[in-house]
Short mmCIF file of C-alpha atoms in Angstrom, two decimals:
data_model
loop_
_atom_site.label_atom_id
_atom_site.label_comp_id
_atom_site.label_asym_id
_atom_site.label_seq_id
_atom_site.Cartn_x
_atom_site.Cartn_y
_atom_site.Cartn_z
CA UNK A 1 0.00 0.00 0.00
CA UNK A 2 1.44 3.78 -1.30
CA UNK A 3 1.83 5.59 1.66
CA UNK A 4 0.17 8.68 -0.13
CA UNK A 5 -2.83 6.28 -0.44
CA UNK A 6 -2.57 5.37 3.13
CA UNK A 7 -2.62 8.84 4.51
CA UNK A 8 -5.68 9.78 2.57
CA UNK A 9 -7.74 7.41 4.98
CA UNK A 10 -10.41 8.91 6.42
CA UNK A 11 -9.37 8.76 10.44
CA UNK A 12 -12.05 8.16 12.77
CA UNK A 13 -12.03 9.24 16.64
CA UNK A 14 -9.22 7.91 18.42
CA UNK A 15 -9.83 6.70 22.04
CA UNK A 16 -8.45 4.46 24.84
CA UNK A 17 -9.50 0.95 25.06
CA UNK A 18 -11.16 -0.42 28.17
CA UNK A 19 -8.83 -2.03 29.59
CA UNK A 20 -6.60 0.87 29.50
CA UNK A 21 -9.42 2.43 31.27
CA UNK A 22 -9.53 -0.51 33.86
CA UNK A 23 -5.73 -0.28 34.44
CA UNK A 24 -5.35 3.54 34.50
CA UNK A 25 -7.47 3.24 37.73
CA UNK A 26 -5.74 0.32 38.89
CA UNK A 27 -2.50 2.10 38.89
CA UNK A 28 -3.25 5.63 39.29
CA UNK A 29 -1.09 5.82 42.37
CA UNK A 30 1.43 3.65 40.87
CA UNK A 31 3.66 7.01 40.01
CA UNK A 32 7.18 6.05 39.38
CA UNK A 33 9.98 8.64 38.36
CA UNK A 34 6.78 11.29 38.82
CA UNK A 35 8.77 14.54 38.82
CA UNK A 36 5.37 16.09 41.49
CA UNK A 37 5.03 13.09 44.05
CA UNK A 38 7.63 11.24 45.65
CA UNK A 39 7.76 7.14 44.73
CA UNK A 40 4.93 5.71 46.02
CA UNK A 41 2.23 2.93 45.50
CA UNK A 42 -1.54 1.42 46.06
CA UNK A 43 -3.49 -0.32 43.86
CA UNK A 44 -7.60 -0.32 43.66
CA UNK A 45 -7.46 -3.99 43.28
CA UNK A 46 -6.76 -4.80 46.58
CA UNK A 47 -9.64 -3.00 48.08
CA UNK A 48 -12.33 -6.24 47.85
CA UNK A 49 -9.41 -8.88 48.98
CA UNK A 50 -8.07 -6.96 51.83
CA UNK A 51 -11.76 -6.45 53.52
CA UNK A 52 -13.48 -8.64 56.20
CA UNK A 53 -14.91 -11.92 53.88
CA UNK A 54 -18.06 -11.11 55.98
CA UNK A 55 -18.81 -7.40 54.06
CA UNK A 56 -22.16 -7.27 51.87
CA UNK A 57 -21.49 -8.64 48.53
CA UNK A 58 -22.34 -6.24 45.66
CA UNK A 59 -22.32 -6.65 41.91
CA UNK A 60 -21.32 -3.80 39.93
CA UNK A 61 -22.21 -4.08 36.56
CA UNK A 62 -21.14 -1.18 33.85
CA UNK A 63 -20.66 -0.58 30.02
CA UNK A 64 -17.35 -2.28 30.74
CA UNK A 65 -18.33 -5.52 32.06
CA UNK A 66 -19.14 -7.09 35.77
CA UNK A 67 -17.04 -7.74 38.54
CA UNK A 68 -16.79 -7.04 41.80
CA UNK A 69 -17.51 -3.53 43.36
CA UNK A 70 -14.27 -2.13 45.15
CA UNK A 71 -14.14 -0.09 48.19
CA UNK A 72 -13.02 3.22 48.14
CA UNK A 73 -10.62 2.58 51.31
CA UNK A 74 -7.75 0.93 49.35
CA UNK A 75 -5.43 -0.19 51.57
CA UNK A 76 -1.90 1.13 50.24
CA UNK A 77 1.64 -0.51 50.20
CA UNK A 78 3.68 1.04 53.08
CA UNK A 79 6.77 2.88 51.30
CA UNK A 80 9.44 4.98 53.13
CA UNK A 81 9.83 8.15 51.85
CA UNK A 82 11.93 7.72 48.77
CA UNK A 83 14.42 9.26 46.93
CA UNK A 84 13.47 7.42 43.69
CA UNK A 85 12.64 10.71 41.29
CA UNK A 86 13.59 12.69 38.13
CA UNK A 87 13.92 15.79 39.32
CA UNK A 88 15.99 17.81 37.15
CA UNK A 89 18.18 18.62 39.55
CA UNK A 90 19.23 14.95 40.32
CA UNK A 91 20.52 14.64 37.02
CA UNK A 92 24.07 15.65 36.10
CA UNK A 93 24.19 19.14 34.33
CA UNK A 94 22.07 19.36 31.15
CA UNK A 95 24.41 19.34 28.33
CA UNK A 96 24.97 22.74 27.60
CA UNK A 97 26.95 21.94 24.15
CA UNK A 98 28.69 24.33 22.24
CA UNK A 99 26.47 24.86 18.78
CA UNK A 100 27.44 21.46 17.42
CA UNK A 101 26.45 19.65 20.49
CA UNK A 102 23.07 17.04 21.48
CA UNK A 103 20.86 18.42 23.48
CA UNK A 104 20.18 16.01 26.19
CA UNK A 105 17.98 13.26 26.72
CA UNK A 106 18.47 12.44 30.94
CA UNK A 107 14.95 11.60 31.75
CA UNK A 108 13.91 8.22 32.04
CA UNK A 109 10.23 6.87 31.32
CA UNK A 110 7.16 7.28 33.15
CA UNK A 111 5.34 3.91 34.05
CA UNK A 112 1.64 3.19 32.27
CA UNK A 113 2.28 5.90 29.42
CA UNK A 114 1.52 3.13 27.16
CA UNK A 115 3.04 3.40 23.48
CA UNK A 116 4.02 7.59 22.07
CA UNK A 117 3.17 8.05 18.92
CA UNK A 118 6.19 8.88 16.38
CA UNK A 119 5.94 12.57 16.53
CA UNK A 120 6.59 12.68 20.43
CA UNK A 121 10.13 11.11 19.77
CA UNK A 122 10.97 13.74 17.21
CA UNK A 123 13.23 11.44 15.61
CA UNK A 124 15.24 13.16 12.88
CA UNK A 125 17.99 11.46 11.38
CA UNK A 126 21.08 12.87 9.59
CA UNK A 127 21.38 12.73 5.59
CA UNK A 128 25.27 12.48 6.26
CA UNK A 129 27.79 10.14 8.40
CA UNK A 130 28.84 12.26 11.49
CA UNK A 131 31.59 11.32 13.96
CA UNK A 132 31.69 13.65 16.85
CA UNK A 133 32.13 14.81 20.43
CA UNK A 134 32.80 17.28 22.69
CA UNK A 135 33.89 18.75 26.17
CA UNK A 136 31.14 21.24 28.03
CA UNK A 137 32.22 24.57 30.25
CA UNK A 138 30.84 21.96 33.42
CA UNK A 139 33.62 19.19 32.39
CA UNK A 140 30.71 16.61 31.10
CA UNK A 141 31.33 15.29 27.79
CA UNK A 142 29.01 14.51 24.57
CA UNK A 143 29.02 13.08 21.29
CA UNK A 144 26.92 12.50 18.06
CA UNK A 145 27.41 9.75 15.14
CA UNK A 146 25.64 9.06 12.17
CA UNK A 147 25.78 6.52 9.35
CA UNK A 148 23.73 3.67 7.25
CA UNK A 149 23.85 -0.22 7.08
CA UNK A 150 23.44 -2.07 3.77
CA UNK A 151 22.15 -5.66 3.65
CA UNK A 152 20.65 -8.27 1.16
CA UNK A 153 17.54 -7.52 -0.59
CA UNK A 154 17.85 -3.59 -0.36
CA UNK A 155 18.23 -3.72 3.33
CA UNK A 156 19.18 -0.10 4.33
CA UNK A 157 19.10 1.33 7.83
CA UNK A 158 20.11 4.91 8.68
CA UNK A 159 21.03 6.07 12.09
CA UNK A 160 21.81 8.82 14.62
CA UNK A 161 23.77 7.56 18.40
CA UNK A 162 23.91 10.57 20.73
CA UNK A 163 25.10 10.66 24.67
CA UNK A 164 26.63 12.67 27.13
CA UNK A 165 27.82 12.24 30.64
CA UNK A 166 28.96 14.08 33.60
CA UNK A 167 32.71 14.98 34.23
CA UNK A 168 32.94 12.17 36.82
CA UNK A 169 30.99 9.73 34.94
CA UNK A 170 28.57 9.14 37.59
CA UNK A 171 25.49 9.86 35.17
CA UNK A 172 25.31 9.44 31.86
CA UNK A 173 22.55 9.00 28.74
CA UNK A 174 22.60 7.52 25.51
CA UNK A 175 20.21 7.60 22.55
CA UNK A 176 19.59 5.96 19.26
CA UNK A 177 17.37 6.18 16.43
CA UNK A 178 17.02 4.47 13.53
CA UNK A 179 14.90 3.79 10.13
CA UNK A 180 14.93 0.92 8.06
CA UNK A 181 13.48 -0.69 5.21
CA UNK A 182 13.99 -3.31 2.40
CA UNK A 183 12.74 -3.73 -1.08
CA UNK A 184 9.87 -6.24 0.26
CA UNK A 185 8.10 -3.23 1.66
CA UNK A 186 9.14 -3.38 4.83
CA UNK A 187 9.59 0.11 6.73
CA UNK A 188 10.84 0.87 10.87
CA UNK A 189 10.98 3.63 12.67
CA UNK A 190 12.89 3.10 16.08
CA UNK A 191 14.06 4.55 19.63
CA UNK A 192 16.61 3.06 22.21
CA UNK A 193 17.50 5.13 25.17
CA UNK A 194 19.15 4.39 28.27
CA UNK A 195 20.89 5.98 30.87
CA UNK A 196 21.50 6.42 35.16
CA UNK A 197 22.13 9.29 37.60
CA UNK A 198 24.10 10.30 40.44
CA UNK A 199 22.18 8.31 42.56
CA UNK A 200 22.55 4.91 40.90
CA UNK A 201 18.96 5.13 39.13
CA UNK A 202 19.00 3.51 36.04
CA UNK A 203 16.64 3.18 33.17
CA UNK A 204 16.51 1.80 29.50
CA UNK A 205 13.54 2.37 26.72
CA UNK A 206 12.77 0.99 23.63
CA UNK A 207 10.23 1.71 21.21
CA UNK A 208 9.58 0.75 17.55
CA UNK A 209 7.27 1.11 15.03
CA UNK A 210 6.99 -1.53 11.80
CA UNK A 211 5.21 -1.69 8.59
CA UNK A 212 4.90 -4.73 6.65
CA UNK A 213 2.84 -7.07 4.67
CA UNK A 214 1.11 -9.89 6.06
CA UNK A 215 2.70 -13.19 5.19
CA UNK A 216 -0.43 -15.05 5.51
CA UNK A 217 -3.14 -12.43 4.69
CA UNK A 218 -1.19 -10.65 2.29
CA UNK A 219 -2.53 -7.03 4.17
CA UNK A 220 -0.55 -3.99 4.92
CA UNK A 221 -0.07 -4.23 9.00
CA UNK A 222 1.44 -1.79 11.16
CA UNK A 223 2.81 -3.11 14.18
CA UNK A 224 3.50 -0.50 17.19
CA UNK A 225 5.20 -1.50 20.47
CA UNK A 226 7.38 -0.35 23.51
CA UNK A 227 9.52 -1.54 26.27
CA UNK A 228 10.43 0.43 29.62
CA UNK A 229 12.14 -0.14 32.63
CA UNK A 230 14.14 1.52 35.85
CA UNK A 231 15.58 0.51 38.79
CA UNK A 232 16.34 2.44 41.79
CA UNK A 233 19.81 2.94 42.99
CA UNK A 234 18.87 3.90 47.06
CA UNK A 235 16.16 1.29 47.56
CA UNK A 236 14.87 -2.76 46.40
CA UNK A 237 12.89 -1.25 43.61
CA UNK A 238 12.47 -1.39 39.88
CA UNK A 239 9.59 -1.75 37.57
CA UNK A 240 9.29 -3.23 33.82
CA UNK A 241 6.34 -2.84 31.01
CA UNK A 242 5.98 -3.97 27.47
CA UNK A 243 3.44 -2.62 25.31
CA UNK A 244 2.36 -3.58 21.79
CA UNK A 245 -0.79 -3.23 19.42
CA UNK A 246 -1.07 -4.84 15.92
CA UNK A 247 -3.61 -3.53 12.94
CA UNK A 248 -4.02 -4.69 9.63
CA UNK A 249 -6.21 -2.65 6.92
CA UNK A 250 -9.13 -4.84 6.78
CA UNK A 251 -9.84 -4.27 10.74
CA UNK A 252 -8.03 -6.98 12.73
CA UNK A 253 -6.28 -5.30 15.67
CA UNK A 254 -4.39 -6.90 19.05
CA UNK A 255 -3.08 -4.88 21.73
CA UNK A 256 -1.86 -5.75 25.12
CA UNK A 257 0.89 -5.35 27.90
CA UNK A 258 3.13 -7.29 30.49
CA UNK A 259 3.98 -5.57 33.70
CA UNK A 260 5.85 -6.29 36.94
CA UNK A 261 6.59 -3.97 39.79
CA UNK A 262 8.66 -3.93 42.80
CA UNK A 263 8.88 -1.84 46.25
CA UNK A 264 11.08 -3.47 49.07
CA UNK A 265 9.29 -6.03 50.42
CA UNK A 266 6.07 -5.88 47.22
CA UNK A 267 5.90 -7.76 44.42
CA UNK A 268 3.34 -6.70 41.65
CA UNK A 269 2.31 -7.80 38.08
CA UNK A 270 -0.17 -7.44 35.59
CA UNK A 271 -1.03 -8.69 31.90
CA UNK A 272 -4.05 -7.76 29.53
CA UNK A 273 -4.86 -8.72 26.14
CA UNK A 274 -7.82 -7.04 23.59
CA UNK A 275 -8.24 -9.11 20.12
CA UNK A 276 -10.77 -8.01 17.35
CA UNK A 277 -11.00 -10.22 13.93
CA UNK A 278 -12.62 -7.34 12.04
CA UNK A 279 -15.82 -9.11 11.57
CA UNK A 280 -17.18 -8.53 15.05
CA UNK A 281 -15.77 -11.07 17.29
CA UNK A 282 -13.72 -9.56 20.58
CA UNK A 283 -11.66 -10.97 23.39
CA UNK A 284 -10.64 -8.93 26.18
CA UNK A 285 -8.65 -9.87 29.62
CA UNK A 286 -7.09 -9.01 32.39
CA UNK A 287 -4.82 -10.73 35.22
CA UNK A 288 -3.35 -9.17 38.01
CA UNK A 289 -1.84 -10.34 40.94
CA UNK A 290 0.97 -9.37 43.88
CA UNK A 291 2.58 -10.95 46.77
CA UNK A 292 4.30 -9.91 49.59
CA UNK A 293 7.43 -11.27 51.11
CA UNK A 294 5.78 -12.67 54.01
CA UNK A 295 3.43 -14.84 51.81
CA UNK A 296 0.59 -12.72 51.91
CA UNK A 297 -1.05 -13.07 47.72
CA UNK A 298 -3.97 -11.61 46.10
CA UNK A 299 -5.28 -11.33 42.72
CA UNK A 300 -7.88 -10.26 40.27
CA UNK A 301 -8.86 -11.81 36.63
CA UNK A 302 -11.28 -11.67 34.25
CA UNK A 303 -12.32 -12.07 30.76
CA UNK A 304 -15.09 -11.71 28.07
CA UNK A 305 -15.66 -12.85 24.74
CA UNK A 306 -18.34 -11.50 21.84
CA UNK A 307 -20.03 -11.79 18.85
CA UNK A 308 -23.19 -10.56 17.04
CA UNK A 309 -24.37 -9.81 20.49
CA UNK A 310 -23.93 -13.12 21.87
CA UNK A 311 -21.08 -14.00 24.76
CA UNK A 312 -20.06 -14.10 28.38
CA UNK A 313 -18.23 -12.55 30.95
CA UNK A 314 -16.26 -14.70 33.79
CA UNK A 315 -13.71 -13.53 36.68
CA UNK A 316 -12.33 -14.46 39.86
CA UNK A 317 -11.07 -12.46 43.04
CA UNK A 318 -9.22 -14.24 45.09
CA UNK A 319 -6.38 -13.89 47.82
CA UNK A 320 -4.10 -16.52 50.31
CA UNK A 321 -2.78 -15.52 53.90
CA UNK A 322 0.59 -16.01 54.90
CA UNK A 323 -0.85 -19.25 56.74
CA UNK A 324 -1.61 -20.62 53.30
CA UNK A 325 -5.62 -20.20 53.67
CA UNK A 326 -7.36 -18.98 50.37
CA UNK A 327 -10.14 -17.25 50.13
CA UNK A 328 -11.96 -16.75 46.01
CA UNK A 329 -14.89 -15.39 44.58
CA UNK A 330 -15.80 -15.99 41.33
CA UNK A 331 -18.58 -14.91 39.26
CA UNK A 332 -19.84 -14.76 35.33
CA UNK A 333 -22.33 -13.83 32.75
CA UNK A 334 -23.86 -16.03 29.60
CA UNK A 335 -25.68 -12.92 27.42
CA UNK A 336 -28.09 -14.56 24.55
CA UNK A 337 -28.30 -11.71 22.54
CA UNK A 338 -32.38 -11.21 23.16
CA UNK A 339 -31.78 -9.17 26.42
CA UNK A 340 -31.46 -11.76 28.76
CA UNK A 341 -28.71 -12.60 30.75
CA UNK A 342 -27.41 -15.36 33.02
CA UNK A 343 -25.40 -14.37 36.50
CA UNK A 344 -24.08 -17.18 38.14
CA UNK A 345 -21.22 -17.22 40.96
CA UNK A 346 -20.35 -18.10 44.58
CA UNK A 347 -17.45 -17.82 47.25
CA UNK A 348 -15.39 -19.77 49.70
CA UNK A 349 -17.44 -18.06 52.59
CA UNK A 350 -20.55 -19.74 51.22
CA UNK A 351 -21.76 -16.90 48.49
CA UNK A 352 -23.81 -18.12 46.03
CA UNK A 353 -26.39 -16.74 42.97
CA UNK A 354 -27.60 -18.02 39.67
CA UNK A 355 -30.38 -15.56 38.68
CA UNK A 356 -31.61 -14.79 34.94
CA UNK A 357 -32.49 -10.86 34.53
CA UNK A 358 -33.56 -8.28 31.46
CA UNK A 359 -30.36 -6.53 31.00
CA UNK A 360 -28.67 -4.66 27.68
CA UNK A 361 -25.69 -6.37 26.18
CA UNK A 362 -23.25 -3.91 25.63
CA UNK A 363 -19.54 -4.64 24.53
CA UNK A 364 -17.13 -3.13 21.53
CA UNK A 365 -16.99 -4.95 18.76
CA UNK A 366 -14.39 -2.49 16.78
CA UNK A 367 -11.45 -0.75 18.92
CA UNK A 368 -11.47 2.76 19.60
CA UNK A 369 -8.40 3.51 18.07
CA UNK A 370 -8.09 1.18 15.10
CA UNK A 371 -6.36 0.87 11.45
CA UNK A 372 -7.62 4.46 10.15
CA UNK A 373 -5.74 6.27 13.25
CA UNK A 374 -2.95 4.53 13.15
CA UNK A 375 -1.75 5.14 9.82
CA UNK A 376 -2.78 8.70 10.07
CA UNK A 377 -0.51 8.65 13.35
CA UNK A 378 2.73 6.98 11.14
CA UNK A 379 3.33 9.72 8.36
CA UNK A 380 6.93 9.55 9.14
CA UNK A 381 6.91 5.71 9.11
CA UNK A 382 5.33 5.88 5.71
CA UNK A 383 7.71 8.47 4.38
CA UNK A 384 10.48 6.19 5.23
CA UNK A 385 11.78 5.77 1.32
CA UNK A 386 13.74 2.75 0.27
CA UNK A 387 17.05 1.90 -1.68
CA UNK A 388 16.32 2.18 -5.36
CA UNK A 389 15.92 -1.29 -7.09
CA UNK A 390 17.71 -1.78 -10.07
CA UNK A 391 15.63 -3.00 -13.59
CA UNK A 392 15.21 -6.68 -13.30
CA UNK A 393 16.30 -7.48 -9.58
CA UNK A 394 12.93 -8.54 -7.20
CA UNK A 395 12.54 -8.42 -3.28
CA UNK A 396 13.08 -12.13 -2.14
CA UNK A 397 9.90 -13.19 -0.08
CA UNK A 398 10.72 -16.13 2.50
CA UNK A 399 7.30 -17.17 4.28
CA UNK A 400 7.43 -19.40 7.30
CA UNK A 401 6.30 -22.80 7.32
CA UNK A 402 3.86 -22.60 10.17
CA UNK A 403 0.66 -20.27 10.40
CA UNK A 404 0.53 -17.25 13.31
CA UNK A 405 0.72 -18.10 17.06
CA UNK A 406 -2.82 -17.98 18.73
CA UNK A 407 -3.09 -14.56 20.79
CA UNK A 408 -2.43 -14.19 24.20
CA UNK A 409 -4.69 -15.52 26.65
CA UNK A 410 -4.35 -15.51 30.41
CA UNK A 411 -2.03 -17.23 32.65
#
């Protein structure tokens, strides 16, 4: 597909899926390298485990499915006061280059940002090959390179590697970018980035962006994804995420993310998953769970699963004492599609209900933010142009022998 063609698609509204909806509440205290707040952590989801198993079961039900209504006295993780922040001022001097220099690049990444888009990176390679460095009035030192890779089958990638660091090398920063692309079609835009401060924080990002065709479908895809982490230098903590979404032009669309926290003694992680085929049928879930050192665990899961108005909804809450006693709940939903639907579920403690009532089905059957946006969100992707192919000499396709992995489903 021309990318002039491409562009010219008519975007529709872009929006944030539910589960990044679910998850943004989840973790809205979960503010990591937060330049405002100092490092600390609680999580919604522990509200309904950590209450008395004898409180007044309620059902919450809502356009985003059913589950179990939380408390609003979340009972937070206990965290010192921490150090663990980006604070410019924690970072060696900003590169203050002469005119040739980098400007720097010393702030790490901000936990449940999800994937930028291309033009927050403002990646903008150099049309020549570049080889050099410098010394700032502070004593900290930079440097900038530049050049291309050729490969087989008109393999070409261009990049720019930038860094600096202080005169005593206790914090430094790196940076690459890079574009490639081959004569099969195939266009990337890229981001690595790493770097620590004074302190002994330390951080890495990476974050690419792919067009391609399909080997099985034979449709233009774009395939966006991310990976973040930090540790802190002062305390036992350190967080990791991994983000990706997948679209092709005729509708089909993945997206989902890994993550895992920890603070001192805490131990926190969390995966979701959304899948649309592009002819109506959805899957959407979500597993969480954390632990403490002491043996204390608790959790929360569910899923759902549509089409043409027909499906179900099913989840568990559950959590296990130090002493190794469990306690669960689990409930779930059968919708026919005629406005009936089936609630069923029951609990350790002796809860129990099966009851057909006249309810609305609702669920998405198309992502908020789908093929349309996305290409209207890669311009610079698409602009990526390839080696010229010499009269007479074709891209070498190589398709794998086995058909595409099943998506992710929970653990």
């Amino acid at each position: 597909m021309g990318a002039s063609s491409a562009v010219s698609l008519v975007r529709f509204g872009v929006g944030t899926s539910n589960n990044e909806l679910r998850l943004k509440k989840w973790t809205r205290r979960l503010l990591w390298f937060d330049t405002r707040k100092r490092f600390s952590c609680c999580a919604d989801m522990l509200a309904p485990i950590r209450q008395s198993e004898e409180r007044r079961f309620e059902q919450k039900t809502s356009a985003h499915g059913a589950g179990i209504k939380p408390s609003s006295s979340a009972m937070p993780f206990a965290s010192p006061k921490s150090r663990f922040v980006s604070k410019q001022e924690k970072f060696y001097p900003r590169c203050t280059p002469r005119l040739t220099g980098p400007q720097s690049r010393d702030t790490p990444p901000k936990r449940d940002t999800g994937i930028a888009n291309e033009k927050d990176w403002g990646i903008d390679l150099l049309n020549e090959n570049v080889n050099e460095s410098g010394i700032n009035e502070d004593g900290s030192t930079w440097f900038r390179e530049s050049g291309q890779d050729l490969g087989e089958n008109g393999y070409r990638c261009r990049w720019t590697r930038m860094g600096g660091r202080s005169h005593d090398a206790s914090s430094e920063w790196t940076e690459t970018w890079w574009e490639k692309s081959d004569w099969t079609g195939y266009k990337e835009l890229g981001v690595e980035k790493s770097g620590k401060n004074v302190e002994g924080d330390s951080w890495w990002e990476t974050w690419q962006e792919v067009l391609h065709q399909d080997e099985w479908s034979n449709l233009a895809r774009i395939e966006r994804s991310a990976q973040k982490q930090a540790k802190s230098g002062t305390e036992n903590a350190g967080w990791y995420e991994k983000w990706w979404e997948k679209y092709d032009a005729k509708g089909w669309t993945e997206k989902g993310a890994h993550k895992y926290g920890r603070l001192n003694e805490q131990s926190w992680w969390e995966k979701w998953g959304e899948h649309y085929d592009g002819r109506g049928s959805v899957l959407k879930w979500t597993d969480k769970w954390a632990e403490t050192e002491l043996g204390t665990k608790w959790g929360d899961k569910w899923e759902e699963k549509f089409f043409s108005g027909i499906g179900s909804r099913q989840g568990e809450t559950w959590h296990v004492s130090p002493n190794s006693d469990r306690w669960s709940r689990t409930w779930g939903e059968e919708h026919f599609g005629n406005g009936k639907v089936h609630k069923y579920g029951k609990s350790t403690t002796g809860e129990s209900w099966d009851i057909v009532v006249d309810e609305e089905t609702y669920y998405e059957a198309e992502p908020h933010y789908g093929w349309a946006d996305v290409v209207g969100d890669s311009t610079q992707l698409l602009s990526i142009q390839p080696r010229e192919r010499p009269p007479g000499v074709y891209p070498n396709l190589e398709f794998g022998p086995s058909p595409p992995p099943e998506p992710d489903q929970p653990q």
